[in-house]
mmCIF file with all atom_site columns, N, CA and C in Angstrom:
data_model
loop_
_atom_site.group_PDB
_atom_site.id
_atom_site.type_symbol
_atom_site.label_atom_id
_atom_site.label_alt_id
_atom_site.label_comp_id
_atom_site.label_asym_id
_atom_site.label_entity_id
_atom_site.label_seq_id
_atom_site.pdbx_PDB_ins_code
_atom_site.Cartn_x
_atom_site.Cartn_y
_atom_site.Cartn_z
_atom_site.occupancy
_atom_site.B_iso_or_equiv
_atom_site.pdbx_formal_charge
_atom_site.auth_seq_id
_atom_site.auth_comp_id
_atom_site.auth_asym_id
_atom_site.auth_atom_id
_atom_site.pdbx_PDB_model_num
ATOM 1   N N  . MET A 1 1  ? 115.860 87.283  82.945  1.00 0.00 ? 14 MET A N  1
ATOM 2   C CA . MET A 1 1  ? 116.236 88.381  84.008  1.00 0.00 ? 14 MET A CA 1
ATOM 3   C C  . MET A 1 1  ? 115.015 89.102  85.002  1.00 0.00 ? 14 MET A C  1
ATOM 4   N N  . ALA A 1 2  ? 115.329 89.279  85.918  1.00 0.00 ? 15 ALA A N  1
ATOM 5   C CA . ALA A 1 2  ? 113.850 89.867  86.890  1.00 0.00 ? 15 ALA A CA 1
ATOM 6   C C  . ALA A 1 2  ? 113.918 91.155  86.985  1.00 0.00 ? 15 ALA A C  1
ATOM 7   N N  . TYR A 1 3  ? 113.254 91.751  87.347  1.00 0.00 ? 16 TYR A N  1
ATOM 8   C CA . TYR A 1 3  ? 113.109 93.201  87.305  1.00 0.00 ? 16 TYR A CA 1
ATOM 9   C C  . TYR A 1 3  ? 111.901 93.379  88.710  1.00 0.00 ? 16 TYR A C  1
ATOM 10  N N  . LYS A 1 4  ? 112.422 94.688  89.373  1.00 0.00 ? 17 LYS A N  1
ATOM 11  C CA . LYS A 1 4  ? 111.809 94.676  90.246  1.00 0.00 ? 17 LYS A CA 1
ATOM 12  C C  . LYS A 1 4  ? 110.567 96.173  89.936  1.00 0.00 ? 17 LYS A C  1
ATOM 13  N N  . ILE A 1 5  ? 109.332 95.845  90.527  1.00 0.00 ? 18 ILE A N  1
ATOM 14  C CA . ILE A 1 5  ? 108.079 96.934  90.115  1.00 0.00 ? 18 ILE A CA 1
ATOM 15  C C  . ILE A 1 5  ? 107.924 97.553  91.703  1.00 0.00 ? 18 ILE A C  1
ATOM 16  N N  . THR A 1 6  ? 108.266 98.906  91.719  1.00 0.00 ? 19 THR A N  1
ATOM 17  C CA . THR A 1 6  ? 108.147 99.881  92.663  1.00 0.00 ? 19 THR A CA 1
ATOM 18  C C  . THR A 1 6  ? 107.349 100.842 92.475  1.00 0.00 ? 19 THR A C  1
ATOM 19  N N  . PHE A 1 7  ? 106.266 100.657 93.455  1.00 0.00 ? 20 PHE A N  1
ATOM 20  C CA . PHE A 1 7  ? 105.001 101.589 93.300  1.00 0.00 ? 20 PHE A CA 1
ATOM 21  C C  . PHE A 1 7  ? 105.374 102.796 94.590  1.00 0.00 ? 20 PHE A C  1
ATOM 22  N N  . ARG A 1 8  ? 105.258 103.960 94.439  1.00 0.00 ? 21 ARG A N  1
ATOM 23  C CA . ARG A 1 8  ? 106.023 104.651 95.252  1.00 0.00 ? 21 ARG A CA 1
ATOM 24  C C  . ARG A 1 8  ? 104.651 105.889 95.550  1.00 0.00 ? 21 ARG A C  1
ATOM 25  N N  . ARG A 1 9  ? 104.381 106.501 97.117  1.00 0.00 ? 22 ARG A N  1
ATOM 26  C CA . ARG A 1 9  ? 103.617 107.333 97.311  1.00 0.00 ? 22 ARG A CA 1
ATOM 27  C C  . ARG A 1 9  ? 104.021 108.455 97.329  1.00 0.00 ? 22 ARG A C  1
ATOM 28  N N  . GLY A 1 10 ? 104.577 109.587 96.827  1.00 0.00 ? 23 GLY A N  1
ATOM 29  C CA . GLY A 1 10 ? 105.580 110.911 96.946  1.00 0.00 ? 23 GLY A CA 1
ATOM 30  C C  . GLY A 1 10 ? 106.674 110.014 96.652  1.00 0.00 ? 23 GLY A C  1
ATOM 31  N N  . LYS A 1 11 ? 107.859 110.552 97.476  1.00 0.00 ? 24 LYS A N  1
ATOM 32  C CA . LYS A 1 11 ? 109.436 109.669 98.096  1.00 0.00 ? 24 LYS A CA 1
ATOM 33  C C  . LYS A 1 11 ? 109.179 108.540 98.379  1.00 0.00 ? 24 LYS A C  1
ATOM 34  N N  . ARG A 1 12 ? 107.966 108.186 99.163  1.00 0.00 ? 25 ARG A N  1
ATOM 35  C CA . ARG A 1 12 ? 108.027 106.755 100.150 1.00 0.00 ? 25 ARG A CA 1
ATOM 36  C C  . ARG A 1 12 ? 107.258 105.833 99.110  1.00 0.00 ? 25 ARG A C  1
ATOM 37  N N  . ILE A 1 13 ? 108.301 104.304 99.389  1.00 0.00 ? 26 ILE A N  1
ATOM 38  C CA . ILE A 1 13 ? 107.909 103.403 98.841  1.00 0.00 ? 26 ILE A CA 1
ATOM 39  C C  . ILE A 1 13 ? 106.524 103.053 99.822  1.00 0.00 ? 26 ILE A C  1
ATOM 40  N N  . SER A 1 14 ? 105.681 102.594 98.590  1.00 0.00 ? 27 SER A N  1
ATOM 41  C CA . SER A 1 14 ? 104.504 101.994 99.084  1.00 0.00 ? 27 SER A CA 1
ATOM 42  C C  . SER A 1 14 ? 104.258 100.279 98.623  1.00 0.00 ? 27 SER A C  1
ATOM 43  N N  . SER A 1 15 ? 104.633 99.797  97.772  1.00 0.00 ? 28 SER A N  1
ATOM 44  C CA . SER A 1 15 ? 105.403 98.547  97.640  1.00 0.00 ? 28 SER A CA 1
ATOM 45  C C  . SER A 1 15 ? 106.058 98.083  96.679  1.00 0.00 ? 28 SER A C  1
ATOM 46  N N  . SER A 1 16 ? 106.522 97.063  96.791  1.00 0.00 ? 29 SER A N  1
ATOM 47  C CA . SER A 1 16 ? 107.382 96.714  95.397  1.00 0.00 ? 29 SER A CA 1
ATOM 48  C C  . SER A 1 16 ? 106.917 95.151  95.342  1.00 0.00 ? 29 SER A C  1
ATOM 49  N N  . LYS A 1 17 ? 107.836 94.690  94.219  1.00 0.00 ? 30 LYS A N  1
ATOM 50  C CA . LYS A 1 17 ? 107.478 93.117  93.954  1.00 0.00 ? 30 LYS A CA 1
ATOM 51  C C  . LYS A 1 17 ? 108.543 92.561  92.589  1.00 0.00 ? 30 LYS A C  1
ATOM 52  N N  . LEU A 1 18 ? 108.577 91.706  92.885  1.00 0.00 ? 31 LEU A N  1
ATOM 53  C CA . LEU A 1 18 ? 109.880 90.963  92.119  1.00 0.00 ? 31 LEU A CA 1
ATOM 54  C C  . LEU A 1 18 ? 108.886 90.392  90.893  1.00 0.00 ? 31 LEU A C  1
ATOM 55  N N  . TRP A 1 19 ? 109.376 90.980  89.684  1.00 0.00 ? 32 TRP A N  1
ATOM 56  C CA . TRP A 1 19 ? 108.541 90.058  88.180  1.00 0.00 ? 32 TRP A CA 1
ATOM 57  C C  . TRP A 1 19 ? 109.540 89.445  87.608  1.00 0.00 ? 32 TRP A C  1
ATOM 58  N N  . PRO A 1 20 ? 109.529 88.273  87.040  1.00 0.00 ? 33 PRO A N  1
ATOM 59  C CA . PRO A 1 20 ? 110.658 87.406  86.801  1.00 0.00 ? 33 PRO A CA 1
ATOM 60  C C  . PRO A 1 20 ? 110.384 87.467  85.495  1.00 0.00 ? 33 PRO A C  1
ATOM 61  N N  . CYS A 1 21 ? 109.402 88.134  84.492  1.00 0.00 ? 34 CYS A N  1
ATOM 62  C CA . CYS A 1 21 ? 109.427 87.928  82.997  1.00 0.00 ? 34 CYS A CA 1
ATOM 63  C C  . CYS A 1 21 ? 110.204 89.168  82.220  1.00 0.00 ? 34 CYS A C  1
ATOM 64  N N  . ASP A 1 22 ? 109.928 89.641  81.357  1.00 0.00 ? 35 ASP A N  1
ATOM 65  C CA . ASP A 1 22 ? 110.661 90.296  80.622  1.00 0.00 ? 35 ASP A CA 1
ATOM 66  C C  . ASP A 1 22 ? 109.933 91.567  80.747  1.00 0.00 ? 35 ASP A C  1
ATOM 67  N N  . LEU A 1 23 ? 111.129 92.404  80.449  1.00 0.00 ? 36 LEU A N  1
ATOM 68  C CA . LEU A 1 23 ? 110.697 94.123  80.381  1.00 0.00 ? 36 LEU A CA 1
ATOM 69  C C  . LEU A 1 23 ? 109.377 94.336  80.329  1.00 0.00 ? 36 LEU A C  1
ATOM 70  N N  . GLU A 1 24 ? 108.946 94.327  78.885  1.00 0.00 ? 37 GLU A N  1
ATOM 71  C CA . GLU A 1 24 ? 107.813 94.537  78.427  1.00 0.00 ? 37 GLU A CA 1
ATOM 72  C C  . GLU A 1 24 ? 106.534 94.158  78.992  1.00 0.00 ? 37 GLU A C  1
ATOM 73  N N  . ALA A 1 25 ? 106.335 92.828  79.441  1.00 0.00 ? 38 ALA A N  1
ATOM 74  C CA . ALA A 1 25 ? 105.619 92.184  80.577  1.00 0.00 ? 38 ALA A CA 1
ATOM 75  C C  . ALA A 1 25 ? 105.082 92.830  81.678  1.00 0.00 ? 38 ALA A C  1
ATOM 76  N N  . ALA A 1 26 ? 107.105 93.342  82.458  1.00 0.00 ? 39 ALA A N  1
ATOM 77  C CA . ALA A 1 26 ? 107.036 93.959  83.556  1.00 0.00 ? 39 ALA A CA 1
ATOM 78  C C  . ALA A 1 26 ? 106.384 95.510  83.709  1.00 0.00 ? 39 ALA A C  1
ATOM 79  N N  . VAL A 1 27 ? 106.530 96.031  82.609  1.00 0.00 ? 40 VAL A N  1
ATOM 80  C CA . VAL A 1 27 ? 106.136 97.476  82.474  1.00 0.00 ? 40 VAL A CA 1
ATOM 81  C C  . VAL A 1 27 ? 104.373 97.208  82.294  1.00 0.00 ? 40 VAL A C  1
ATOM 82  N N  . ALA A 1 28 ? 104.255 96.664  81.263  1.00 0.00 ? 41 ALA A N  1
ATOM 83  C CA . ALA A 1 28 ? 102.575 96.412  81.079  1.00 0.00 ? 41 ALA A CA 1
ATOM 84  C C  . ALA A 1 28 ? 102.114 95.892  82.537  1.00 0.00 ? 41 ALA A C  1
ATOM 85  N N  . HIS A 1 29 ? 102.299 95.354  83.092  1.00 0.00 ? 42 HIS A N  1
ATOM 86  C CA . HIS A 1 29 ? 102.004 94.780  84.245  1.00 0.00 ? 42 HIS A CA 1
ATOM 87  C C  . HIS A 1 29 ? 101.778 96.071  85.377  1.00 0.00 ? 42 HIS A C  1
ATOM 88  N N  . ALA A 1 30 ? 103.097 96.865  85.419  1.00 0.00 ? 43 ALA A N  1
ATOM 89  C CA . ALA A 1 30 ? 103.105 98.039  86.494  1.00 0.00 ? 43 ALA A CA 1
ATOM 90  C C  . ALA A 1 30 ? 102.203 99.343  85.843  1.00 0.00 ? 43 ALA A C  1
ATOM 91  N N  . LYS A 1 31 ? 102.212 99.346  84.827  1.00 0.00 ? 44 LYS A N  1
ATOM 92  C CA . LYS A 1 31 ? 100.870 100.484 84.302  1.00 0.00 ? 44 LYS A CA 1
ATOM 93  C C  . LYS A 1 31 ? 99.389  99.844  84.698  1.00 0.00 ? 44 LYS A C  1
ATOM 94  N N  . ALA A 1 32 ? 99.255  98.897  84.169  1.00 0.00 ? 45 ALA A N  1
ATOM 95  C CA . ALA A 1 32 ? 97.992  98.006  84.758  1.00 0.00 ? 45 ALA A CA 1
ATOM 96  C C  . ALA A 1 32 ? 97.702  98.330  85.828  1.00 0.00 ? 45 ALA A C  1
ATOM 97  N N  . GLN A 1 33 ? 98.559  98.242  87.194  1.00 0.00 ? 46 GLN A N  1
ATOM 98  C CA . GLN A 1 33 ? 98.149  98.001  88.417  1.00 0.00 ? 46 GLN A CA 1
ATOM 99  C C  . GLN A 1 33 ? 98.388  99.094  89.351  1.00 0.00 ? 46 GLN A C  1
ATOM 100 N N  . LEU A 1 34 ? 98.763  100.230 88.764  1.00 0.00 ? 47 LEU A N  1
ATOM 101 C CA . LEU A 1 34 ? 99.145  101.475 89.347  1.00 0.00 ? 47 LEU A CA 1
ATOM 102 C C  . LEU A 1 34 ? 97.664  102.251 89.720  1.00 0.00 ? 47 LEU A C  1
ATOM 103 N N  . PRO A 1 35 ? 96.917  102.166 89.148  1.00 0.00 ? 48 PRO A N  1
ATOM 104 C CA . PRO A 1 35 ? 95.538  102.621 89.572  1.00 0.00 ? 48 PRO A CA 1
ATOM 105 C C  . PRO A 1 35 ? 94.918  101.625 90.402  1.00 0.00 ? 48 PRO A C  1
ATOM 106 N N  . ILE A 1 36 ? 95.048  100.410 90.644  1.00 0.00 ? 49 ILE A N  1
ATOM 107 C CA . ILE A 1 36 ? 94.809  99.655  91.945  1.00 0.00 ? 49 ILE A CA 1
ATOM 108 C C  . ILE A 1 36 ? 95.748  99.795  93.203  1.00 0.00 ? 49 ILE A C  1
ATOM 109 N N  . GLN A 1 37 ? 96.899  100.209 92.867  1.00 0.00 ? 50 GLN A N  1
ATOM 110 C CA . GLN A 1 37 ? 97.926  100.443 93.868  1.00 0.00 ? 50 GLN A CA 1
ATOM 111 C C  . GLN A 1 37 ? 97.516  101.898 94.555  1.00 0.00 ? 50 GLN A C  1
ATOM 112 N N  . ARG A 1 38 ? 96.937  102.628 93.235  1.00 0.00 ? 51 ARG A N  1
ATOM 113 C CA . ARG A 1 38 ? 96.224  104.193 93.866  1.00 0.00 ? 51 ARG A CA 1
ATOM 114 C C  . ARG A 1 38 ? 95.114  103.960 95.011  1.00 0.00 ? 51 ARG A C  1
ATOM 115 N N  . GLU A 1 39 ? 94.510  103.232 94.788  1.00 0.00 ? 52 GLU A N  1
ATOM 116 C CA . GLU A 1 39 ? 93.462  103.416 95.264  1.00 0.00 ? 52 GLU A CA 1
ATOM 117 C C  . GLU A 1 39 ? 93.632  101.973 96.948  1.00 0.00 ? 52 GLU A C  1
ATOM 118 N N  . GLN A 1 40 ? 94.642  101.192 96.428  1.00 0.00 ? 53 GLN A N  1
ATOM 119 C CA . GLN A 1 40 ? 95.037  100.774 98.403  1.00 0.00 ? 53 GLN A CA 1
ATOM 120 C C  . GLN A 1 40 ? 96.020  101.106 98.713  1.00 0.00 ? 53 GLN A C  1
ATOM 121 N N  . THR A 1 41 ? 96.842  101.691 98.376  1.00 0.00 ? 54 THR A N  1
ATOM 122 C CA . THR A 1 41 ? 97.762  102.284 99.115  1.00 0.00 ? 54 THR A CA 1
ATOM 123 C C  . THR A 1 41 ? 98.325  104.155 99.012  1.00 0.00 ? 54 THR A C  1
ATOM 124 N N  . GLY A 1 42 ? 97.462  104.298 97.875  1.00 0.00 ? 55 GLY A N  1
ATOM 125 C CA . GLY A 1 42 ? 97.805  105.990 97.488  1.00 0.00 ? 55 GLY A CA 1
ATOM 126 C C  . GLY A 1 42 ? 98.754  106.372 96.899  1.00 0.00 ? 55 GLY A C  1
ATOM 127 N N  . ALA A 1 43 ? 99.442  104.872 95.702  1.00 0.00 ? 56 ALA A N  1
ATOM 128 C CA . ALA A 1 43 ? 101.074 105.327 95.276  1.00 0.00 ? 56 ALA A CA 1
ATOM 129 C C  . ALA A 1 43 ? 100.107 106.178 94.090  1.00 0.00 ? 56 ALA A C  1
ATOM 130 N N  . THR A 1 44 ? 101.326 107.226 93.536  1.00 0.00 ? 57 THR A N  1
ATOM 131 C CA . THR A 1 44 ? 101.293 108.044 92.828  1.00 0.00 ? 57 THR A CA 1
ATOM 132 C C  . THR A 1 44 ? 102.024 107.650 91.459  1.00 0.00 ? 57 THR A C  1
ATOM 133 N N  . SER A 1 45 ? 103.028 106.700 91.592  1.00 0.00 ? 58 SER A N  1
ATOM 134 C CA . SER A 1 45 ? 103.850 106.564 90.674  1.00 0.00 ? 58 SER A CA 1
ATOM 135 C C  . SER A 1 45 ? 104.696 105.507 90.640  1.00 0.00 ? 58 SER A C  1
ATOM 136 N N  . VAL A 1 46 ? 104.982 105.056 89.696  1.00 0.00 ? 59 VAL A N  1
ATOM 137 C CA . VAL A 1 46 ? 105.714 103.116 89.870  1.00 0.00 ? 59 VAL A CA 1
ATOM 138 C C  . VAL A 1 46 ? 106.855 103.417 88.561  1.00 0.00 ? 59 VAL A C  1
ATOM 139 N N  . SER A 1 47 ? 108.063 102.261 89.135  1.00 0.00 ? 60 SER A N  1
ATOM 140 C CA . SER A 1 47 ? 109.105 102.475 88.237  1.00 0.00 ? 60 SER A CA 1
ATOM 141 C C  . SER A 1 47 ? 109.420 100.658 87.889  1.00 0.00 ? 60 SER A C  1
ATOM 142 N N  . VAL A 1 48 ? 110.385 100.614 87.281  1.00 0.00 ? 61 VAL A N  1
ATOM 143 C CA . VAL A 1 48 ? 110.890 98.965  86.992  1.00 0.00 ? 61 VAL A CA 1
ATOM 144 C C  . VAL A 1 48 ? 112.018 99.089  86.828  1.00 0.00 ? 61 VAL A C  1
ATOM 145 N N  . SER A 1 49 ? 112.644 98.265  87.551  1.00 0.00 ? 62 SER A N  1
ATOM 146 C CA . SER A 1 49 ? 114.171 98.311  87.843  1.00 0.00 ? 62 SER A CA 1
ATOM 147 C C  . SER A 1 49 ? 114.685 96.853  87.542  1.00 0.00 ? 62 SER A C  1
ATOM 148 N N  . CYS A 1 50 ? 115.719 96.974  86.987  1.00 0.00 ? 63 CYS A N  1
ATOM 149 C CA . CYS A 1 50 ? 116.839 95.446  87.132  1.00 0.00 ? 63 CYS A CA 1
ATOM 150 C C  . CYS A 1 50 ? 117.324 95.547  87.885  1.00 0.00 ? 63 CYS A C  1
ATOM 151 N N  . GLU A 1 51 ? 116.498 93.961  88.549  1.00 0.00 ? 64 GLU A N  1
ATOM 152 C CA . GLU A 1 51 ? 116.900 93.634  89.646  1.00 0.00 ? 64 GLU A CA 1
ATOM 153 C C  . GLU A 1 51 ? 118.284 93.063  90.030  1.00 0.00 ? 64 GLU A C  1
ATOM 154 N N  . ARG A 1 52 ? 119.452 92.629  88.964  1.00 0.00 ? 65 ARG A N  1
ATOM 155 C CA . ARG A 1 52 ? 120.508 92.413  89.117  1.00 0.00 ? 65 ARG A CA 1
ATOM 156 C C  . ARG A 1 52 ? 121.384 93.633  89.201  1.00 0.00 ? 65 ARG A C  1
ATOM 157 N N  . THR A 1 53 ? 121.070 94.823  87.975  1.00 0.00 ? 66 THR A N  1
ATOM 158 C CA . THR A 1 53 ? 122.150 96.038  88.682  1.00 0.00 ? 66 THR A CA 1
ATOM 159 C C  . THR A 1 53 ? 121.607 97.372  88.920  1.00 0.00 ? 66 THR A C  1
ATOM 160 N N  . GLY A 1 54 ? 119.955 97.300  88.964  1.00 0.00 ? 67 GLY A N  1
ATOM 161 C CA . GLY A 1 54 ? 119.587 98.069  89.826  1.00 0.00 ? 67 GLY A CA 1
ATOM 162 C C  . GLY A 1 54 ? 119.064 99.470  89.031  1.00 0.00 ? 67 GLY A C  1
ATOM 163 N N  . ASP A 1 55 ? 119.390 99.538  87.588  1.00 0.00 ? 68 ASP A N  1
ATOM 164 C CA . ASP A 1 55 ? 119.170 100.718 86.496  1.00 0.00 ? 68 ASP A CA 1
ATOM 165 C C  . ASP A 1 55 ? 117.485 100.861 86.308  1.00 0.00 ? 68 ASP A C  1
ATOM 166 N N  . VAL A 1 56 ? 117.046 101.851 86.169  1.00 0.00 ? 69 VAL A N  1
ATOM 167 C CA . VAL A 1 56 ? 115.623 102.130 86.264  1.00 0.00 ? 69 VAL A CA 1
ATOM 168 C C  . VAL A 1 56 ? 115.211 101.952 84.689  1.00 0.00 ? 69 VAL A C  1
ATOM 169 N N  . MET A 1 57 ? 114.790 100.968 84.305  1.00 0.00 ? 70 MET A N  1
ATOM 170 C CA . MET A 1 57 ? 113.949 100.912 82.936  1.00 0.00 ? 70 MET A CA 1
ATOM 171 C C  . MET A 1 57 ? 113.201 101.291 82.321  1.00 0.00 ? 70 MET A C  1
ATOM 172 N N  . PHE A 1 58 ? 112.459 101.949 83.233  1.00 0.00 ? 71 PHE A N  1
ATOM 173 C CA . PHE A 1 58 ? 110.737 102.826 83.201  1.00 0.00 ? 71 PHE A CA 1
ATOM 174 C C  . PHE A 1 58 ? 110.158 103.227 84.359  1.00 0.00 ? 71 PHE A C  1
ATOM 175 N N  . THR A 1 59 ? 109.748 104.255 84.311  1.00 0.00 ? 72 THR A N  1
ATOM 176 C CA . THR A 1 59 ? 109.487 104.982 84.910  1.00 0.00 ? 72 THR A CA 1
ATOM 177 C C  . THR A 1 59 ? 107.782 105.768 84.899  1.00 0.00 ? 72 THR A C  1
ATOM 178 N N  . PHE A 1 60 ? 106.908 106.083 85.625  1.00 0.00 ? 73 PHE A N  1
ATOM 179 C CA . PHE A 1 60 ? 105.481 106.639 85.152  1.00 0.00 ? 73 PHE A CA 1
ATOM 180 C C  . PHE A 1 60 ? 105.336 107.117 86.785  1.00 0.00 ? 73 PHE A C  1
ATOM 181 N N  . THR A 1 61 ? 104.522 108.526 86.199  1.00 0.00 ? 74 THR A N  1
ATOM 182 C CA . THR A 1 61 ? 104.037 109.287 87.531  1.00 0.00 ? 74 THR A CA 1
ATOM 183 C C  . THR A 1 61 ? 102.777 109.793 86.952  1.00 0.00 ? 74 THR A C  1
ATOM 184 N N  . GLU A 1 62 ? 101.371 109.828 87.900  1.00 0.00 ? 75 GLU A N  1
ATOM 185 C CA . GLU A 1 62 ? 100.310 109.675 87.590  1.00 0.00 ? 75 GLU A CA 1
ATOM 186 C C  . GLU A 1 62 ? 100.208 111.721 87.466  1.00 0.00 ? 75 GLU A C  1
ATOM 187 N N  . GLN A 1 63 ? 99.534  112.152 86.379  1.00 0.00 ? 76 GLN A N  1
ATOM 188 C CA . GLN A 1 63 ? 99.397  113.776 86.413  1.00 0.00 ? 76 GLN A CA 1
ATOM 189 C C  . GLN A 1 63 ? 98.214  113.973 87.533  1.00 0.00 ? 76 GLN A C  1
ATOM 190 N N  . PRO A 1 64 ? 98.095  114.880 88.354  1.00 0.00 ? 77 PRO A N  1
ATOM 191 C CA . PRO A 1 64 ? 96.706  114.681 88.514  1.00 0.00 ? 77 PRO A CA 1
ATOM 192 C C  . PRO A 1 64 ? 95.560  115.281 88.328  1.00 0.00 ? 77 PRO A C  1
ATOM 193 N N  . GLU A 1 65 ? 94.729  115.320 88.336  1.00 0.00 ? 78 GLU A N  1
ATOM 194 C CA . GLU A 1 65 ? 93.160  115.547 87.259  1.00 0.00 ? 78 GLU A CA 1
ATOM 195 C C  . GLU A 1 65 ? 93.315  117.075 87.669  1.00 0.00 ? 78 GLU A C  1
ATOM 196 N N  . PRO A 1 66 ? 93.085  117.668 86.825  1.00 0.00 ? 79 PRO A N  1
ATOM 197 C CA . PRO A 1 66 ? 92.860  119.551 86.584  1.00 0.00 ? 79 PRO A CA 1
ATOM 198 C C  . PRO A 1 66 ? 91.751  119.608 87.818  1.00 0.00 ? 79 PRO A C  1
ATOM 199 N N  . ALA A 1 67 ? 91.770  120.894 88.426  1.00 0.00 ? 80 ALA A N  1
ATOM 200 C CA . ALA A 1 67 ? 90.328  120.731 89.356  1.00 0.00 ? 80 ALA A CA 1
ATOM 201 C C  . ALA A 1 67 ? 89.542  121.886 88.385  1.00 0.00 ? 80 ALA A C  1
ATOM 202 N N  . GLU A 1 68 ? 88.006  121.483 88.320  1.00 0.00 ? 81 GLU A N  1
ATOM 203 C CA . GLU A 1 68 ? 86.872  122.326 87.888  1.00 0.00 ? 81 GLU A CA 1
ATOM 204 C C  . GLU A 1 68 ? 86.684  123.588 87.993  1.00 0.00 ? 81 GLU A C  1
ATOM 205 N N  . LEU A 1 69 ? 86.448  124.227 87.307  1.00 0.00 ? 82 LEU A N  1
ATOM 206 C CA . LEU A 1 69 ? 86.386  125.492 87.374  1.00 0.00 ? 82 LEU A CA 1
ATOM 207 C C  . LEU A 1 69 ? 85.045  126.068 87.536  1.00 0.00 ? 82 LEU A C  1
#
């Protein structure tokens, strides 16, 4: 089964890619790539969905770092 990894900046899609492996590998890749996508495109969240059904299987949103006082 294929999965679609979608990186977002706010509500806008900044990039996406198909991932032909299993769900566990897709989630691991999504988590690992989010910091890179943040630097390149400003992405703040990532989701993994089933390519066939469109069901969202995983989502993660980075929390902003707290401001120093």
